[in-house]
Coordinates of C-alpha atoms in Angstrom, one line a residue:
Chain A
M1 CA 19.8 -17.7 -50.6
S2 CA 21.1 -17.2 -47.1
K3 CA 19.8 -18.9 -44.0
A4 CA 20.4 -17.9 -40.4
R5 CA 19.6 -19.3 -37.0
A6 CA 19.1 -17.2 -33.8
Y7 CA 18.0 -18.0 -30.3
T8 CA 15.6 -16.2 -28.1
N9 CA 16.8 -14.4 -24.9
I10 CA 15.4 -13.7 -21.6
A11 CA 15.9 -10.2 -20.2
L12 CA 17.2 -10.0 -16.7
I13 CA 17.0 -6.2 -16.8
K14 CA 14.1 -5.4 -19.1
Y15 CA 13.7 -3.3 -22.2
W16 CA 10.4 -1.5 -21.5
G17 CA 9.6 1.7 -23.3
K18 CA 10.8 3.4 -26.5
R19 CA 12.3 6.8 -26.3
D20 CA 12.2 7.1 -30.1
V21 CA 9.6 4.9 -31.9
A22 CA 10.9 5.6 -35.4
E23 CA 14.5 4.8 -34.6
M24 CA 13.7 2.0 -32.1
L25 CA 15.7 3.6 -29.3
P26 CA 14.9 2.5 -25.8
Y27 CA 14.6 4.6 -22.6
N28 CA 17.0 2.3 -20.7
S29 CA 19.8 -0.2 -21.3
S30 CA 18.8 -3.8 -20.9
L31 CA 20.6 -7.0 -20.1
S32 CA 19.7 -10.6 -21.2
L33 CA 20.8 -14.2 -21.3
T34 CA 20.5 -15.9 -24.7
L35 CA 18.8 -19.3 -24.2
D36 CA 19.5 -22.6 -26.0
Q37 CA 16.0 -24.0 -26.2
F38 CA 14.1 -21.8 -28.7
Y39 CA 15.4 -20.7 -32.1
T40 CA 14.2 -19.3 -35.4
E41 CA 15.6 -20.3 -38.7
T42 CA 15.1 -17.8 -41.5
S43 CA 16.2 -17.8 -45.1
V44 CA 16.2 -14.8 -47.4
D45 CA 16.6 -14.7 -51.1
F46 CA 16.7 -11.5 -53.2
V47 CA 15.0 -12.1 -56.5
D48 CA 13.7 -10.2 -59.5
Q49 CA 10.1 -9.9 -58.6
K50 CA 7.9 -7.0 -57.7
E51 CA 6.9 -7.5 -54.1
D52 CA 8.5 -9.0 -51.0
Q53 CA 7.1 -12.3 -49.9
F54 CA 7.0 -13.8 -46.4
F55 CA 6.4 -17.4 -45.5
F56 CA 5.8 -18.6 -41.9
G57 CA 6.5 -22.3 -42.2
S58 CA 4.8 -23.1 -45.5
E59 CA 2.1 -20.4 -45.0
A60 CA 2.3 -17.2 -47.0
Q61 CA 1.7 -14.2 -44.8
P62 CA 1.6 -10.5 -45.4
V63 CA 5.0 -8.8 -45.0
S64 CA 4.7 -6.9 -41.7
P65 CA 5.9 -3.3 -41.4
K66 CA 8.8 -4.5 -39.1
V67 CA 10.0 -7.1 -41.6
K68 CA 9.8 -4.5 -44.4
R69 CA 11.8 -2.0 -42.3
V70 CA 14.7 -4.5 -41.9
L71 CA 14.6 -5.5 -45.5
D72 CA 14.5 -1.8 -46.6
R73 CA 17.6 -1.1 -44.5
V74 CA 19.4 -4.0 -46.0
R75 CA 18.5 -2.8 -49.5
S76 CA 19.6 0.7 -48.6
L77 CA 22.9 -0.4 -47.1
S78 CA 23.7 -2.7 -50.1
G79 CA 22.3 -0.7 -52.9
R80 CA 20.2 -3.6 -54.0
D81 CA 16.8 -3.0 -55.5
Q82 CA 15.4 -6.5 -55.5
A83 CA 12.5 -8.0 -53.6
A84 CA 13.1 -10.5 -50.9
V85 CA 11.6 -13.9 -50.3
V86 CA 11.7 -14.6 -46.6
K87 CA 11.0 -18.0 -45.2
T88 CA 11.0 -18.5 -41.4
V89 CA 10.4 -21.4 -39.0
N90 CA 10.2 -21.2 -35.3
H91 CA 11.7 -24.1 -33.4
V92 CA 9.9 -23.8 -30.1
P93 CA 9.3 -26.6 -27.6
T94 CA 5.5 -26.7 -27.2
S95 CA 5.9 -26.1 -23.5
A96 CA 8.1 -23.0 -23.6
G97 CA 5.8 -20.0 -23.7
L98 CA 8.7 -17.9 -24.9
A99 CA 8.6 -14.9 -27.1
S100 CA 9.7 -15.2 -30.7
S101 CA 10.4 -11.7 -32.0
A102 CA 13.9 -11.6 -30.6
S103 CA 15.0 -14.7 -32.3
A104 CA 13.0 -13.9 -35.4
F105 CA 14.5 -10.5 -36.1
A106 CA 18.0 -11.5 -35.2
A107 CA 17.8 -14.4 -37.7
L108 CA 16.3 -12.1 -40.3
A109 CA 19.0 -9.5 -39.9
V110 CA 21.8 -12.1 -40.3
A111 CA 20.1 -13.9 -43.2
A112 CA 19.1 -10.7 -45.1
S113 CA 22.4 -9.0 -44.8
A114 CA 24.2 -12.1 -46.0
A115 CA 21.8 -12.6 -48.9
A116 CA 22.6 -9.0 -49.9
D117 CA 26.4 -9.8 -49.7
L118 CA 26.8 -7.2 -46.9
Q119 CA 29.8 -7.7 -44.7
L120 CA 28.3 -6.4 -41.4
S121 CA 30.1 -6.5 -38.1
Q122 CA 28.3 -8.0 -35.1
R123 CA 27.6 -4.5 -33.9
E124 CA 26.0 -3.5 -37.2
L125 CA 23.9 -6.7 -37.2
S126 CA 22.7 -5.8 -33.7
I127 CA 21.7 -2.3 -34.9
L128 CA 20.0 -3.8 -37.9
A129 CA 18.1 -6.4 -35.8
R130 CA 17.0 -3.6 -33.4
H131 CA 15.0 -2.0 -36.2
G132 CA 12.8 -5.2 -36.3
S133 CA 12.4 -5.7 -32.6
G134 CA 14.4 -4.1 -29.8
S135 CA 15.1 -7.3 -28.0
A136 CA 16.4 -8.9 -31.2
S137 CA 19.5 -6.6 -30.9
R138 CA 20.6 -8.8 -28.0
S139 CA 19.9 -12.2 -29.8
I140 CA 22.8 -11.5 -32.2
F141 CA 25.1 -12.6 -29.3
G142 CA 25.2 -15.7 -27.0
G143 CA 25.4 -15.8 -23.2
F144 CA 24.9 -12.6 -21.2
V145 CA 24.4 -9.6 -23.4
V146 CA 23.9 -5.9 -22.6
W147 CA 22.0 -3.6 -25.0
H148 CA 23.3 0.0 -24.5
A149 CA 20.4 2.4 -24.8
G150 CA 22.5 4.9 -26.7
V151 CA 21.4 8.3 -27.9
D152 CA 21.0 7.6 -31.6
D153 CA 20.9 4.9 -34.2
Q154 CA 24.6 4.0 -34.2
S155 CA 25.1 4.1 -30.4
S156 CA 22.2 1.9 -29.6
F157 CA 23.5 -1.7 -29.9
A158 CA 24.1 -4.8 -27.9
E159 CA 27.3 -6.5 -27.0
P160 CA 28.2 -9.7 -25.2
I161 CA 29.3 -9.5 -21.5
T162 CA 30.5 -13.1 -21.7
E163 CA 30.0 -15.8 -24.3
T164 CA 30.5 -18.3 -21.6
V165 CA 28.0 -21.1 -22.0
D166 CA 29.1 -23.2 -19.0
F167 CA 27.9 -20.6 -16.5
P168 CA 26.1 -22.7 -13.9
I169 CA 22.7 -21.0 -14.4
A170 CA 19.5 -22.6 -15.6
V171 CA 16.2 -21.0 -16.6
L172 CA 12.9 -22.9 -16.2
A173 CA 10.4 -21.6 -18.7
I174 CA 7.0 -22.4 -17.3
L175 CA 3.9 -22.4 -19.5
V176 CA 0.8 -21.3 -17.7
D177 CA -1.2 -20.0 -20.7
Q178 CA -0.7 -20.7 -24.3
G179 CA -3.3 -18.2 -25.4
R180 CA -2.5 -15.1 -27.3
K181 CA -1.4 -12.1 -25.2
K182 CA -4.2 -9.7 -24.5
V183 CA -2.0 -6.6 -24.6
L184 CA 0.8 -6.9 -27.1
S185 CA 4.2 -5.9 -25.7
G186 CA 4.5 -2.9 -28.0
A187 CA 1.1 -1.5 -27.1
G188 CA 1.8 -2.3 -23.4
M189 CA 5.1 -0.4 -23.2
Q190 CA 3.6 2.5 -25.1
A191 CA 0.7 2.7 -22.6
S192 CA 3.2 2.6 -19.7
V193 CA 5.4 5.3 -21.2
E194 CA 2.4 7.6 -21.8
T195 CA 0.3 7.0 -18.8
S196 CA 2.3 5.6 -15.8
P197 CA 3.4 8.4 -13.5
F198 CA 6.1 5.9 -12.4
F199 CA 7.7 5.5 -15.9
S200 CA 10.6 7.9 -15.6
A201 CA 11.6 6.4 -12.3
W202 CA 11.4 2.9 -13.9
A203 CA 13.8 3.9 -16.7
Q204 CA 16.3 5.5 -14.3
T205 CA 16.1 2.5 -11.9
A206 CA 16.6 0.0 -14.7
E207 CA 19.6 1.9 -16.0
Q208 CA 21.1 1.8 -12.5
A209 CA 20.6 -1.9 -12.2
I210 CA 22.8 -2.7 -15.2
P211 CA 26.2 -2.3 -13.5
K212 CA 24.9 -4.2 -10.5
M213 CA 23.9 -7.1 -12.7
E214 CA 27.2 -7.0 -14.6
K215 CA 29.0 -7.3 -11.2
A216 CA 26.8 -10.2 -10.1
I217 CA 27.5 -11.9 -13.4
A218 CA 31.2 -11.3 -13.1
N219 CA 31.0 -12.9 -9.6
Q220 CA 28.9 -15.8 -10.9
D221 CA 26.6 -14.9 -8.0
I222 CA 23.3 -16.5 -9.1
A223 CA 21.4 -15.5 -6.0
E224 CA 22.2 -11.9 -6.7
I225 CA 21.5 -12.3 -10.4
G226 CA 18.2 -13.8 -9.6
A227 CA 17.3 -11.2 -6.9
L228 CA 18.2 -8.3 -9.2
A229 CA 16.2 -9.8 -12.1
E230 CA 13.1 -10.5 -10.0
T231 CA 13.2 -6.9 -8.6
N232 CA 13.6 -5.4 -12.1
A233 CA 10.9 -7.6 -13.6
M234 CA 8.4 -6.6 -10.9
Q235 CA 9.3 -2.9 -11.4
M236 CA 8.6 -3.3 -15.1
H237 CA 5.2 -4.9 -14.2
A238 CA 4.5 -2.1 -11.7
T239 CA 4.6 0.3 -14.7
T240 CA 1.6 -1.6 -16.2
L241 CA -0.3 -1.7 -12.9
S242 CA 0.3 2.0 -12.5
A243 CA -0.8 2.9 -16.0
D244 CA -4.1 4.7 -16.6
P245 CA -6.2 2.6 -17.1
P246 CA -4.2 0.0 -15.2
F247 CA -3.5 -3.4 -16.8
T248 CA -1.4 -6.5 -16.0
Y249 CA 0.3 -9.3 -17.8
F250 CA 0.0 -11.5 -14.7
A251 CA -2.4 -14.4 -14.8
P252 CA -3.7 -15.9 -11.6
E253 CA -1.3 -18.8 -12.2
T254 CA 1.6 -16.4 -12.5
L255 CA 1.0 -15.3 -8.9
K256 CA 0.6 -18.9 -7.8
I257 CA 4.1 -19.8 -9.3
W258 CA 5.6 -16.7 -7.6
E259 CA 4.2 -17.8 -4.3
I260 CA 5.8 -21.2 -4.8
V261 CA 9.1 -19.6 -5.8
R262 CA 9.2 -17.7 -2.5
E263 CA 8.4 -20.9 -0.7
I264 CA 11.4 -22.6 -2.5
R265 CA 13.6 -19.7 -1.3
T266 CA 12.6 -20.4 2.3
K267 CA 14.1 -23.9 1.8
G268 CA 17.5 -22.2 1.2
L269 CA 17.5 -22.7 -2.6
N270 CA 18.2 -19.9 -5.1
C271 CA 15.1 -19.5 -7.2
Y272 CA 13.8 -16.3 -8.7
L273 CA 11.1 -15.3 -11.1
T274 CA 11.1 -13.1 -14.1
L275 CA 8.3 -12.3 -16.5
D276 CA 8.0 -10.5 -19.8
A277 CA 4.9 -9.1 -21.5
G278 CA 2.9 -12.2 -20.9
P279 CA 1.8 -14.6 -18.1
N280 CA 4.5 -17.3 -18.5
P281 CA 7.1 -17.1 -15.7
K282 CA 10.8 -18.0 -16.2
L283 CA 12.6 -19.1 -13.1
I284 CA 16.3 -18.4 -12.6
C285 CA 18.1 -21.1 -10.7
Q286 CA 21.4 -22.7 -10.1
L287 CA 21.9 -25.7 -12.4
Q288 CA 22.7 -28.0 -9.5
D289 CA 19.3 -27.2 -7.8
I290 CA 17.2 -28.0 -10.9
E291 CA 16.0 -31.5 -9.9
T292 CA 15.1 -30.4 -6.4
I293 CA 13.2 -27.4 -7.7
T294 CA 11.3 -29.1 -10.5
N295 CA 10.3 -31.9 -8.0
Y296 CA 9.0 -29.2 -5.6
L297 CA 7.1 -27.4 -8.4
Q298 CA 5.6 -30.7 -9.7
N299 CA 4.6 -31.6 -6.2
R300 CA 2.6 -28.4 -5.9
I301 CA 1.3 -28.2 -9.5
P302 CA 0.9 -31.8 -10.8
D303 CA 0.3 -30.8 -14.4
L304 CA 3.2 -28.4 -14.6
T305 CA 4.5 -27.8 -18.1
Y306 CA 8.1 -26.4 -18.4
T307 CA 11.2 -26.3 -20.4
L308 CA 14.7 -26.4 -19.0
C309 CA 16.9 -23.8 -20.7
R310 CA 20.6 -23.1 -20.5
P311 CA 22.8 -20.4 -21.9
G312 CA 22.6 -20.4 -25.7
S313 CA 24.8 -19.2 -28.5
G314 CA 24.6 -16.1 -30.8
A315 CA 23.0 -15.8 -34.2
Q316 CA 24.8 -17.6 -37.0
L317 CA 24.6 -18.2 -40.7
V318 CA 23.8 -21.8 -41.4
A319 CA 23.7 -21.7 -45.2
K320 CA 24.8 -19.4 -47.9
Chain B
M1 CA -18.3 4.2 31.1
S2 CA -18.7 5.5 27.6
K3 CA -19.4 3.3 24.6
A4 CA -19.1 4.2 20.9
R5 CA -19.7 2.7 17.6
A6 CA -17.8 3.3 14.4
Y7 CA -17.9 1.9 10.9
T8 CA -15.1 0.9 8.7
N9 CA -14.3 2.7 5.5
I10 CA -13.0 1.8 2.1
A11 CA -10.4 4.2 0.7
L12 CA -11.1 5.3 -2.9
I13 CA -7.8 7.2 -2.9
K14 CA -5.5 5.3 -0.7
Y15 CA -3.4 6.3 2.4
W16 CA -0.1 4.5 1.8
G17 CA 3.0 5.7 3.5
K18 CA 3.8 7.7 6.6
R19 CA 5.8 10.9 6.2
D20 CA 6.1 11.1 10.0
V21 CA 5.8 7.8 11.9
A22 CA 5.7 9.3 15.4
E23 CA 3.0 11.9 14.6
M24 CA 1.2 9.6 12.1
L25 CA 1.3 12.1 9.3
P26 CA 0.7 10.6 5.8
Y27 CA 2.6 11.5 2.6
N28 CA -0.7 12.1 0.7
S29 CA -4.3 13.0 1.4
S30 CA -6.7 10.2 1.0
L31 CA -10.4 9.9 0.4
S32 CA -12.9 7.2 1.5
L33 CA -16.4 6.0 1.7
T34 CA -17.6 4.9 5.1
L35 CA -19.5 1.6 4.9
D36 CA -22.6 0.4 6.7
Q37 CA -21.7 -3.3 7.0
F38 CA -18.9 -3.6 9.5
Y39 CA -18.6 -1.8 12.8
T40 CA -16.7 -1.9 16.1
E41 CA -18.3 -1.1 19.4
T42 CA -15.9 -0.1 22.1
S43 CA -16.4 0.9 25.7
V44 CA -14.0 2.8 27.9
D45 CA -14.0 3.3 31.6
F46 CA -11.4 5.2 33.6
V47 CA -10.9 3.6 36.9
D48 CA -8.6 3.7 39.9
Q49 CA -6.3 0.8 39.1
K50 CA -2.7 0.6 38.2
E51 CA -2.6 -0.6 34.5
D52 CA -4.8 -0.2 31.4
Q53 CA -6.8 -3.3 30.5
F54 CA -8.0 -4.4 27.1
F55 CA -10.7 -6.9 26.3
F56 CA -11.3 -8.1 22.8
G57 CA -14.8 -9.7 23.1
S58 CA -14.5 -11.5 26.5
E59 CA -10.8 -12.2 26.0
A60 CA -8.2 -10.1 27.9
Q61 CA -5.4 -9.1 25.6
P62 CA -2.2 -7.0 26.1
V63 CA -2.7 -3.3 25.6
S64 CA -1.1 -2.5 22.2
P65 CA 1.2 0.5 21.8
K66 CA -1.3 2.1 19.4
V67 CA -4.2 1.7 22.0
K68 CA -1.9 3.1 24.7
R69 CA -1.0 6.0 22.5
V70 CA -4.7 7.0 22.1
L71 CA -5.4 6.6 25.8
D72 CA -2.3 8.6 26.8
R73 CA -3.4 11.5 24.6
V74 CA -6.8 11.4 26.2
R75 CA -5.3 11.4 29.6
S76 CA -3.0 14.3 28.6
L77 CA -5.8 16.4 27.1
S78 CA -8.1 15.8 30.1
G79 CA -5.6 15.9 32.9
R80 CA -6.8 12.5 34.0
D81 CA -4.4 10.1 35.7
Q82 CA -6.5 7.0 35.8
A83 CA -6.1 3.7 34.0
A84 CA -8.6 2.7 31.3
V85 CA -10.6 -0.5 30.9
V86 CA -11.3 -0.9 27.2
K87 CA -13.7 -3.5 25.9
T88 CA -14.1 -3.9 22.2
V89 CA -16.3 -6.0 19.9
N90 CA -16.1 -6.2 16.1
H91 CA -19.3 -6.7 14.3
V92 CA -18.2 -8.1 11.0
P93 CA -20.2 -10.3 8.6
T94 CA -18.1 -13.5 8.4
S95 CA -17.9 -12.9 4.6
A96 CA -16.6 -9.3 4.6
G97 CA -12.8 -9.6 4.6
L98 CA -12.7 -6.0 5.7
A99 CA -10.1 -4.3 7.8
S100 CA -10.9 -3.4 11.4
S101 CA -8.4 -0.9 12.5
A102 CA -10.3 2.1 11.0
S103 CA -13.5 1.3 12.9
A104 CA -11.6 0.2 16.0
F105 CA -9.6 3.3 16.6
A106 CA -12.5 5.7 15.6
A107 CA -14.7 4.0 18.2
L108 CA -11.8 4.1 20.8
A109 CA -11.3 7.8 20.2
V110 CA -15.0 8.6 20.6
A111 CA -15.4 6.4 23.7
A112 CA -12.2 7.3 25.5
S113 CA -12.7 11.0 25.0
A114 CA -16.3 10.8 26.3
A115 CA -15.3 8.7 29.2
A116 CA -12.7 11.4 30.2
D117 CA -15.5 14.0 29.8
L118 CA -13.6 15.8 27.0
Q119 CA -15.7 17.9 24.7
L120 CA -13.9 17.3 21.5
S121 CA -15.0 18.6 18.1
Q122 CA -15.3 16.1 15.2
R123 CA -12.1 17.4 13.9
E124 CA -10.3 16.8 17.2
L125 CA -11.8 13.3 17.3
S126 CA -10.4 12.7 13.8
I127 CA -6.9 13.8 14.9
L128 CA -7.1 11.7 18.0
A129 CA -8.2 8.6 16.0
R130 CA -5.4 9.2 13.5
H131 CA -2.9 8.5 16.3
G132 CA -4.3 5.0 16.6
S133 CA -4.5 4.2 12.9
G134 CA -4.4 6.7 10.0
S135 CA -7.5 5.4 8.3
A136 CA -9.4 5.7 11.6
S137 CA -9.3 9.5 11.2
R138 CA -11.8 9.1 8.3
S139 CA -14.2 6.7 10.1
I140 CA -15.2 9.5 12.5
F141 CA -17.4 10.7 9.6
G142 CA -20.0 9.0 7.4
G143 CA -20.4 9.0 3.6
F144 CA -17.5 10.3 1.5
V145 CA -14.6 11.7 3.6
V146 CA -11.3 13.3 2.7
W147 CA -8.3 13.1 5.1
H148 CA -6.1 16.1 4.4
A149 CA -2.4 15.1 4.7
G150 CA -1.6 18.3 6.5
V151 CA 1.9 19.4 7.7
D152 CA 1.7 18.8 11.4
D153 CA -0.5 17.2 14.1
Q154 CA -3.3 19.8 14.0
S155 CA -3.5 20.1 10.2
S156 CA -3.8 16.4 9.5
F157 CA -7.5 15.6 9.9
A158 CA -10.4 14.2 8.0
E159 CA -13.7 15.9 7.1
P160 CA -16.8 14.9 5.3
I161 CA -17.3 15.7 1.7
T162 CA -21.0 14.7 1.9
E163 CA -22.9 12.9 4.6
T164 CA -25.3 11.7 1.9
V165 CA -26.2 8.1 2.5
D166 CA -28.6 7.8 -0.4
F167 CA -25.8 8.1 -2.9
P168 CA -26.6 5.4 -5.5
I169 CA -23.3 3.5 -5.0
A170 CA -22.7 0.0 -3.7
V171 CA -19.6 -1.8 -2.6
L172 CA -19.3 -5.5 -2.9
A173 CA -16.8 -6.8 -0.4
I174 CA -15.6 -10.1 -1.7
L175 CA -13.8 -12.7 0.5
V176 CA -11.1 -14.6 -1.3
D177 CA -8.9 -15.4 1.7
Q178 CA -9.7 -15.3 5.4
G179 CA -6.2 -16.0 6.4
R180 CA -4.0 -13.5 8.1
K181 CA -2.2 -11.0 5.9
K182 CA 1.3 -12.1 5.2
V183 CA 2.7 -8.5 5.2
L184 CA 0.9 -6.2 7.6
S185 CA -0.2 -2.9 6.2
G186 CA 2.2 -0.9 8.4
A187 CA 5.2 -2.9 7.5
G188 CA 4.1 -3.0 3.8
M189 CA 3.8 0.8 3.5
Q190 CA 7.1 1.3 5.3
A191 CA 8.8 -1.1 2.8
S192 CA 7.2 0.8 -0.1
V193 CA 8.3 4.2 1.3
E194 CA 11.9 3.0 1.9
T195 CA 12.6 0.9 -1.1
S196 CA 10.3 1.6 -4.0
P197 CA 11.8 4.1 -6.5
F198 CA 8.3 4.9 -7.5
F199 CA 7.1 6.0 -4.0
S200 CA 7.5 9.8 -4.5
A201 CA 5.6 9.7 -7.8
W202 CA 2.9 7.6 -6.0
A203 CA 2.4 10.2 -3.3
Q204 CA 2.3 13.1 -5.8
T205 CA -0.1 11.3 -8.1
A206 CA -2.5 10.3 -5.3
E207 CA -2.6 13.9 -4.0
Q208 CA -3.5 15.0 -7.6
A209 CA -6.3 12.4 -7.7
I210 CA -8.1 14.0 -4.7
P211 CA -9.7 16.9 -6.5
K212 CA -10.6 14.7 -9.5
M213 CA -12.4 12.3 -7.1
E214 CA -14.2 15.2 -5.3
K215 CA -15.5 16.4 -8.7
A216 CA -16.7 12.8 -9.7
I217 CA -18.5 12.6 -6.3
A218 CA -20.1 16.0 -6.8
N219 CA -21.3 14.8 -10.2
Q220 CA -22.5 11.5 -8.7
D221 CA -20.5 10.0 -11.6
I222 CA -20.0 6.4 -10.4
A223 CA -18.1 5.3 -13.6
E224 CA -15.6 8.1 -12.9
I225 CA -15.4 7.4 -9.2
G226 CA -14.8 3.7 -9.9
A227 CA -12.2 4.3 -12.7
L228 CA -10.3 6.8 -10.5
A229 CA -10.4 4.4 -7.5
E230 CA -9.2 1.4 -9.5
T231 CA -6.3 3.4 -11.1
N232 CA -5.3 4.7 -7.6
A233 CA -5.5 1.3 -6.0
M234 CA -3.4 -0.3 -8.7
Q235 CA -0.8 2.5 -8.3
M236 CA -0.7 1.8 -4.6
H237 CA -0.1 -1.9 -5.3
A238 CA 2.6 -0.9 -7.9
T239 CA 4.6 0.5 -5.0
T240 CA 4.7 -2.9 -3.4
L241 CA 5.6 -4.7 -6.7
S242 CA 8.4 -2.1 -7.2
A243 CA 9.8 -2.4 -3.7
D244 CA 13.1 -4.2 -3.1
P245 CA 12.5 -7.0 -2.5
P246 CA 9.2 -6.9 -4.4
F247 CA 6.0 -8.1 -2.7
T248 CA 2.3 -8.1 -3.4
Y249 CA -1.0 -8.3 -1.5
F250 CA -2.7 -9.9 -4.6
A251 CA -3.7 -13.5 -4.3
P252 CA -4.3 -15.5 -7.5
E253 CA -8.0 -15.2 -6.8
T254 CA -7.7 -11.4 -6.6
L255 CA -6.5 -11.3 -10.2
K256 CA -9.2 -13.7 -11.2
I257 CA -11.8 -11.3 -9.8
W258 CA -10.2 -8.4 -11.5
E259 CA -10.4 -10.3 -14.8
I260 CA -14.1 -10.9 -14.3
V261 CA -14.6 -7.2 -13.3
R262 CA -13.1 -6.2 -16.7
E263 CA -15.4 -8.7 -18.4
I264 CA -18.4 -7.1 -16.6
R265 CA -17.3 -3.7 -17.9
T266 CA -17.4 -5.0 -21.5
K267 CA -21.1 -5.7 -20.9
G268 CA -21.6 -1.9 -20.4
L269 CA -21.9 -2.1 -16.6
N270 CA -20.0 0.1 -14.2
C271 CA -17.9 -2.1 -12.0
Y272 CA -14.4 -1.3 -10.7
L273 CA -12.1 -3.0 -8.3
T274 CA -10.2 -1.6 -5.3
L275 CA -8.0 -3.4 -2.9
D276 CA -6.2 -2.6 0.4
A277 CA -3.3 -4.3 2.1
G278 CA -4.8 -7.7 1.7
P279 CA -6.1 -10.0 -1.1
N280 CA -9.9 -9.3 -0.7
P281 CA -11.2 -7.1 -3.5
K282 CA -14.0 -4.6 -3.1
L283 CA -16.1 -3.8 -6.2
I284 CA -17.5 -0.3 -6.8
C285 CA -20.8 -0.5 -8.6
Q286 CA -24.0 1.4 -9.2
L287 CA -26.7 0.2 -6.8
Q288 CA -29.1 -0.5 -9.7
D289 CA -26.6 -3.0 -11.2
I290 CA -26.0 -5.1 -8.1
E291 CA -28.3 -8.0 -9.0
T292 CA -26.9 -8.3 -12.5
I293 CA -23.3 -8.1 -11.3
T294 CA -23.7 -10.5 -8.4
N295 CA -25.4 -13.0 -10.8
Y296 CA -22.5 -12.6 -13.2
L297 CA -19.9 -13.2 -10.5
Q298 CA -21.7 -16.2 -9.0
N299 CA -22.0 -17.7 -12.5
R300 CA -18.2 -17.5 -12.9
I301 CA -17.3 -18.3 -9.2
P302 CA -20.0 -20.7 -7.8
D303 CA -18.7 -20.5 -4.2
L304 CA -18.4 -16.7 -4.2
T305 CA -18.6 -15.1 -0.7
Y306 CA -19.4 -11.5 -0.6
T307 CA -21.1 -8.7 1.4
L308 CA -23.1 -5.9 -0.1
C309 CA -22.2 -2.6 1.5
R310 CA -23.8 0.8 1.2
P311 CA -22.6 4.2 2.5
G312 CA -22.5 4.2 6.3
S313 CA -22.7 6.8 9.0
G314 CA -20.0 8.4 11.2
A315 CA -18.8 7.3 14.6
Q316 CA -21.3 7.9 17.4
L317 CA -21.6 7.6 21.2
V318 CA -24.1 4.9 22.0
A319 CA -23.9 4.9 25.8
K320 CA -22.6 7.3 28.4

């Protein structure tokens, strides 16, 4: 039995759209920050039984096609022919509103490959995790991470820009809606790819934003990091609004938070909003401004629910 | 003294972006429905005095560059060298939340050209009104109207698709915010043109939507008219969300209404949302469904403020 832990990440330049659905290749490179406040722990054991088993907490669940795909690749790479018992637990602050597939599949990749006695490099783990969920390729690493779109299976992997965890950045994950997403991210990106006339311009613009973001990170320029991230996030959401039929992940409360974020900027503070395929915004701030910003937000929204996140570390094996 | 009345219109395929700012030429053709619930009455008198004068209601106001541009063209076309006294009154239900520049400049074009004894064709009036405000070119006509983008001053004009006013369509103009727009439409479209990487795809897609909308109108297919209008409106708003920096005309309440509109569609009713450069949505419905739809909306939003609009007539001279 091997057990691994991986943290979630927030994309500053988004992954949105699969160029190759079978191989899980994206249209554009993406760039993220691994966070320290939400992780998945997953154990894998290869045993002599007929079928794979999956437990979410103590609850047995069907083995999803994505989990099966990762397990099959591990069996194929290792020559093993056994079934896997997978047990996974999400450690998520109730207030986070953060996605779990990135941490889940990064943890699965690390645990399953170790359980099969594979000696994979970090890059090979990133490629393996990608087959479960694109964004999981980035959660293999800590800090700022870039996922190169690549052109085939072996060239589409993530790597760290910096493992630095004392970067003076903070992410406020705000919960506006705990309900299940109405349009799942996979279906949403597929609808954008197939029906938005803006999609090809999106992919090209996102790719061009990668070196700009890398430069802003190298300069520790949090205002520029935030501005680039907000612009990129809204461009991603513009591909849903321009789809046919149009749809949006914004909730009314998301727009309200964005209005307040812009107010905060008029006070001379760096505060920028990013958003994935759901209504819960994440604010990108300087660590030193966090108290001022949370006070301002709570003053405007008395029942504000949020989690303060900082840069987190990469996926790791915690038991073997 | 000549006095004219013109009604506002709601664009079903939006005008968004000037290809030529000086000549007021748009990037794409647009298509609208003239409404019956909001009009401007404007009188123009050419008199022997030094400066043009402008009265909004009983209040003297500076003559705006756009008003001066229309008056100058009338003087140039007629050979007149007199100053104009312009008096204008907006007749707007307090609950409408509708733009006034379309009706204002259509009325000004008709009144000023008549006051100068010009015998302009409807097409020439449309071109003249365009120089005040692009959407005013369409308010010269009643019913469904297409404004051909054209390639120069004389080829960029509106013309009616049908003057039919008994078309079984209704537009609910919902007021969610009476405050002044934060980004004026002219500045917003310019920012989209200059900074959205999606702008050229927008203009191309909107142009391609014109024949589809004409066909839906010919078929009196209100579901198709509404779906095309909603898709086009959201694509226009995707050009603001994808601008750098991003911005939006959506208010939180706008999204709330859109959510309810989608709920209404799940009940099998035709109800679609369109939105211009401000937060107040306009719902496109079948006339026969209006009572059911307003009841549903009022049930969800008890203090709902709205105006029921029907197809309206073109600009006309009411005194000479």
